[in-house]
Amino acid sequence: MIRIYGGFGNRMYRLDTDQGSFAVKELNLVDRRWTYRVEDVFRFERAAFAAGIPMPEPISVSHDTLVHRWVEGEKVPEAPVSAAYACEIGEILARIHALDVAWTQVPIEEPTSRDWPELAARASATGQPWADELASHVETFLAIAHFVDTCERPGPVVLTHRDIQPWNLLAREGRPVVLDWELSGLLDLSGELGSTALSLAKGPGFDGIEPAIFRSVLDGYTAGGGALPPSGPSWFVFMIGGWLGFTRWNILRCLAGVEASTGPELALSHESVRNGVRGLPDLFGRLPELQALLRPAPPRRRSTRAPVPPRRRPRWW
């Protein structure tokens, strides 16, 4: 097997055999923030694949390994996708949400961690390269944690992928292929749509969000038979809360100061922490701007001017 580097949570290998090529994912079970339900996820994947969702074929599962058939395709950059691609992602989400798959797991919402002052102190004491930035944003991180715990989710709750982001997508002849289903589970619909649409409509930061691409995801969702939930901050709370927890998890890995045997490399954890410490306060501060994306585009105003008759062309034209 050949190691494929760059995974943010698990480790990936490519296995070439006389029966084809396979993606072998080694799940990090040592310090995860939740328990993987790999057999339930595998059953969900099989149903999605059978329904024609564009994705790698699920082959086998064990308690710490997922195997899929290898799929070639172009990586999707962290940049606004085309309107057609965004619309098709919306249609795919509607088809996923319409799958009839039993799911007995009820997500348990634990209170968001509020230990940011302690983490900042430990980072400073151990000389972490991002310690000063973290210390300067402690109050903001506490405010984000409060928002995540208190934001009302209007529902409905759907069984879904939960992590459709550019790094979990491929493009084959310009069309989407959805990867990395291991985080699948129940989620408030507004959180799924907001996270997906925003991630496909922006670049690495939040200065270049394209509202038309955001709306294309929602248009595709309704075209695929889905109904949009009410507008509000709940559209972005899942993305903010997930990024908050991911940043904290990587901070703990960096504070340990050793290369773990599973999960991302230590250098990648440092990169993830820097991105979170810089990006989360920016994202949180833009909530009013983000909610404006949910408003339908105003209709074009028709001109009240009388039409101008076309010029008569000279005969020699």
Short mmCIF file of N, CA, C and O in Angstrom, two decimals, residues 11 17 23 57 77 81 87 90 92-93 115 119 139 157 189 193 203 206 209 225 232 236 246 269 282 300 302:
data_model
loop_
_atom_site.label_atom_id
_atom_site.label_comp_id
_atom_site.label_asym_id
_atom_site.label_seq_id
_atom_site.Cartn_x
_atom_site.Cartn_y
_atom_site.Cartn_z
N ARG A 11 -5.85 8.46 8.16
CA ARG A 11 -4.74 8.19 7.25
C ARG A 11 -5.25 7.35 6.08
O ARG A 11 -6.02 6.40 6.28
N THR A 17 -4.16 -3.75 -6.81
CA THR A 17 -4.21 -5.22 -6.86
C THR A 17 -4.60 -5.65 -8.26
O THR A 17 -4.94 -4.83 -9.13
N ALA A 23 -9.05 2.53 -2.16
CA ALA A 23 -8.69 3.51 -1.14
C ALA A 23 -8.93 2.87 0.22
O ALA A 23 -10.07 2.49 0.54
N GLU A 57 -17.38 3.40 -4.82
CA GLU A 57 -18.12 2.22 -4.37
C GLU A 57 -17.58 1.74 -3.03
O GLU A 57 -16.39 1.50 -2.88
N PRO A 77 -10.43 22.76 -5.90
CA PRO A 77 -9.68 23.75 -5.12
C PRO A 77 -10.60 24.50 -4.16
O PRO A 77 -11.82 24.55 -4.35
N VAL A 81 -16.78 27.37 -6.84
CA VAL A 81 -16.98 26.42 -7.92
C VAL A 81 -17.88 27.07 -8.98
O VAL A 81 -18.37 28.19 -8.81
N CYS A 87 -24.96 23.77 -8.33
CA CYS A 87 -26.35 23.34 -8.47
C CYS A 87 -26.47 21.83 -8.37
O CYS A 87 -27.38 21.30 -7.72
N GLY A 90 -26.29 20.68 -4.82
CA GLY A 90 -27.58 20.85 -4.17
C GLY A 90 -28.54 19.72 -4.51
O GLY A 90 -29.25 19.20 -3.63
N ILE A 92 -27.71 16.69 -5.40
CA ILE A 92 -27.21 15.47 -4.74
C ILE A 92 -27.64 15.45 -3.28
O ILE A 92 -28.07 14.41 -2.75
N LEU A 93 -27.55 16.60 -2.60
CA LEU A 93 -27.99 16.66 -1.20
C LEU A 93 -29.47 16.30 -1.08
O LEU A 93 -29.86 15.57 -0.16
N ASP A 115 -12.70 25.88 27.86
CA ASP A 115 -11.38 25.91 28.49
C ASP A 115 -10.35 26.70 27.67
O ASP A 115 -9.15 26.45 27.77
N LEU A 119 -6.19 26.67 27.68
CA LEU A 119 -5.44 26.25 26.50
C LEU A 119 -4.45 27.33 26.07
O LEU A 119 -3.31 27.03 25.68
N GLU A 139 -11.44 35.69 24.39
CA GLU A 139 -12.82 36.14 24.64
C GLU A 139 -13.72 35.85 23.45
O GLU A 139 -14.90 35.50 23.61
N VAL A 157 -34.47 17.59 11.02
CA VAL A 157 -33.22 16.85 11.13
C VAL A 157 -33.21 15.79 10.03
O VAL A 157 -34.20 15.08 9.83
N LEU A 189 -31.09 20.38 9.04
CA LEU A 189 -30.98 20.66 7.61
C LEU A 189 -30.33 22.00 7.33
O LEU A 189 -29.52 22.12 6.41
N LEU A 193 -27.05 22.64 4.81
CA LEU A 193 -27.11 23.49 3.62
C LEU A 193 -26.18 24.69 3.75
O LEU A 193 -25.48 25.05 2.79
N GLY A 203 -13.33 31.28 -1.24
CA GLY A 203 -11.95 30.82 -1.30
C GLY A 203 -11.46 30.48 0.07
O GLY A 203 -12.25 30.20 0.99
N PHE A 206 -12.78 34.75 3.69
CA PHE A 206 -14.19 35.11 3.58
C PHE A 206 -14.40 36.44 2.86
O PHE A 206 -15.48 37.03 2.92
N ILE A 209 -16.59 35.78 -1.10
CA ILE A 209 -17.79 34.94 -1.19
C ILE A 209 -18.64 35.37 -2.38
O ILE A 209 -18.90 36.56 -2.56
N GLY A 225 -36.09 18.50 -5.36
CA GLY A 225 -37.24 18.10 -4.55
C GLY A 225 -37.15 18.46 -3.09
O GLY A 225 -38.05 18.13 -2.31
N GLY A 232 -31.81 32.08 9.08
CA GLY A 232 -31.37 32.45 10.41
C GLY A 232 -29.94 32.01 10.67
O GLY A 232 -29.30 31.37 9.81
N PHE A 236 -25.36 28.52 9.90
CA PHE A 236 -23.91 28.59 9.98
C PHE A 236 -23.36 28.07 11.32
O PHE A 236 -22.16 27.99 11.49
N PHE A 246 -12.77 21.22 15.94
CA PHE A 246 -11.61 20.73 15.20
C PHE A 246 -10.35 21.48 15.59
O PHE A 246 -9.28 20.90 15.76
N SER A 269 -1.35 19.48 12.01
CA SER A 269 -2.14 19.96 13.14
C SER A 269 -1.80 21.41 13.46
O SER A 269 -2.69 22.22 13.76
N ASP A 282 -12.86 35.71 12.35
CA ASP A 282 -13.32 36.38 11.14
C ASP A 282 -14.69 35.86 10.73
O ASP A 282 -15.62 36.63 10.46
N ARG A 300 -34.92 41.68 -11.26
CA ARG A 300 -34.42 42.76 -12.09
C ARG A 300 -35.53 43.76 -12.40
O ARG A 300 -36.66 43.38 -12.70
N ARG A 302 -37.50 46.29 -14.59
CA ARG A 302 -37.72 46.48 -16.02
C ARG A 302 -37.60 47.96 -16.36
O ARG A 302 -38.07 48.83 -15.62
#
